[in-house]
Amino acid sequence: MLVIRFLRVGKKNQPSFKIVVVDKRRSSKSGRFLEEVGFYNPLTKEKVLKADRIKYWLSKGVRPSPTVHNLLIKEKILEGKKIPKHKKPKKKPSFAKATEGKEKKP
């Protein structure tokens, strides 16, 4: 399955990312990708996206990673809602509520 995801490049503490189309089963760090469709530098907020190539790959059924999906929505290449970064943790039942229905036997 193909995905559009970030490929980290740059020095230590100076990240920048290539936006690439890659097979999901392969490691993104291997550097083997099908096509580079953009570039993103989070420090300078510089973005270069090939919108026509991204739309082509999306039409072929390639899915973007959640972070790339949010970036594409921000740049108005995709329409829809952003994917939340962090899921809310499920609340565990408290001990008092769990033992409330049980009665102690003498």
Short mmCIF file of C-alpha atoms in Angstrom, two decimals:
data_model
loop_
_atom_site.label_atom_id
_atom_site.label_comp_id
_atom_site.label_asym_id
_atom_site.label_seq_id
_atom_site.Cartn_x
_atom_site.Cartn_y
_atom_site.Cartn_z
CA MET A 1 0.00 0.00 0.00
CA LEU A 2 1.35 3.41 -0.95
CA VAL A 3 1.26 6.42 1.37
CA ILE A 4 2.28 10.06 1.23
CA ARG A 5 4.44 10.81 4.25
CA PHE A 6 7.31 12.89 5.57
CA LEU A 7 10.94 11.86 5.07
CA ARG A 8 13.13 13.63 7.62
CA VAL A 9 16.26 15.27 6.27
CA GLY A 10 18.50 17.95 7.74
CA LYS A 11 20.92 18.25 10.60
CA LYS A 12 20.47 17.51 14.27
CA ASN A 13 18.02 20.00 15.84
CA GLN A 14 17.35 21.47 12.38
CA PRO A 15 14.65 19.24 10.91
CA SER A 16 13.27 19.60 7.43
CA PHE A 17 11.11 17.12 5.59
CA LYS A 18 10.63 15.87 2.07
CA ILE A 19 7.06 14.87 1.30
CA VAL A 20 7.30 11.59 -0.58
CA VAL A 21 5.18 8.78 -1.99
CA VAL A 22 6.49 5.53 -0.52
CA ASP A 23 5.42 1.93 0.04
CA LYS A 24 4.09 1.67 3.60
CA ARG A 25 5.92 -1.60 4.21
CA ARG A 26 9.30 -0.01 3.58
CA SER A 27 11.10 2.17 6.09
CA SER A 28 10.88 5.85 5.30
CA LYS A 29 14.47 6.24 6.49
CA SER A 30 15.81 4.00 3.73
CA GLY A 31 15.50 6.86 1.25
CA ARG A 32 13.82 4.66 -1.36
CA PHE A 33 10.66 6.39 -2.50
CA LEU A 34 8.65 6.56 -5.71
CA GLU A 35 8.35 10.31 -6.06
CA GLU A 36 9.08 13.47 -4.12
CA VAL A 37 5.95 15.64 -4.13
CA GLY A 38 6.99 18.44 -1.81
CA PHE A 39 9.16 19.90 0.90
CA TYR A 40 8.42 21.32 4.38
CA ASN A 41 10.67 23.19 6.79
CA PRO A 42 8.96 23.60 10.20
CA LEU A 43 11.52 26.13 11.48
CA THR A 44 11.00 28.68 8.70
CA LYS A 45 7.45 27.48 7.86
CA GLU A 46 8.55 27.11 4.23
CA LYS A 47 6.33 24.79 2.17
CA VAL A 48 6.75 23.71 -1.43
CA LEU A 49 4.03 21.35 -2.65
CA LYS A 50 3.42 19.95 -6.13
CA ALA A 51 -0.38 20.13 -5.96
CA ASP A 52 -0.97 18.50 -9.36
CA ARG A 53 1.20 15.47 -8.51
CA ILE A 54 -0.36 15.14 -5.05
CA LYS A 55 -3.85 15.18 -6.57
CA TYR A 56 -2.72 12.59 -9.13
CA TRP A 57 -1.48 10.21 -6.43
CA LEU A 58 -4.60 10.76 -4.31
CA SER A 59 -6.74 9.86 -7.34
CA LYS A 60 -4.79 6.58 -7.61
CA GLY A 61 -5.81 5.67 -4.04
CA VAL A 62 -2.68 6.69 -2.15
CA ARG A 63 -3.48 7.69 1.45
CA PRO A 64 -1.66 10.53 3.23
CA SER A 65 -0.32 10.13 6.76
CA PRO A 66 -2.32 12.07 9.39
CA THR A 67 0.23 14.90 9.59
CA VAL A 68 0.50 15.23 5.81
CA HIS A 69 -3.32 15.07 5.61
CA ASN A 70 -3.57 18.06 7.97
CA LEU A 71 -0.93 19.95 5.97
CA LEU A 72 -2.81 19.32 2.71
CA ILE A 73 -6.05 20.60 4.26
CA LYS A 74 -4.25 23.71 5.52
CA GLU A 75 -2.89 24.36 2.00
CA LYS A 76 -6.38 23.72 0.53
CA ILE A 77 -5.26 20.79 -1.62
CA LEU A 78 -7.66 18.47 0.25
CA GLU A 79 -11.08 19.26 1.65
CA GLY A 80 -12.45 17.90 4.89
CA LYS A 81 -11.68 17.94 8.58
CA LYS A 82 -8.26 17.73 10.14
CA ILE A 83 -7.29 14.55 11.97
CA PRO A 84 -6.69 15.20 15.69
CA LYS A 85 -3.08 14.77 16.82
CA HIS A 86 -3.79 13.11 20.14
CA LYS A 87 -6.69 10.90 21.06
CA LYS A 88 -8.39 11.53 24.37
CA PRO A 89 -7.61 8.76 26.88
CA LYS A 90 -10.50 6.60 28.02
CA LYS A 91 -11.52 7.17 31.61
CA LYS A 92 -11.05 4.22 33.90
CA PRO A 93 -13.88 3.58 36.36
CA SER A 94 -12.97 4.73 39.85
CA PHE A 95 -12.67 2.19 42.67
CA ALA A 96 -15.63 3.65 44.60
CA LYS A 97 -18.00 3.29 41.68
CA ALA A 98 -16.81 -0.24 40.92
CA THR A 99 -17.46 -1.49 44.47
CA GLU A 100 -20.67 0.44 44.99
CA GLY A 101 -23.00 -2.35 43.85
CA LYS A 102 -21.26 -5.12 45.78
CA GLU A 103 -22.22 -5.89 49.37
CA LYS A 104 -19.90 -7.27 52.02
CA LYS A 105 -20.79 -10.65 53.46
CA PRO A 106 -20.52 -11.03 57.28
#
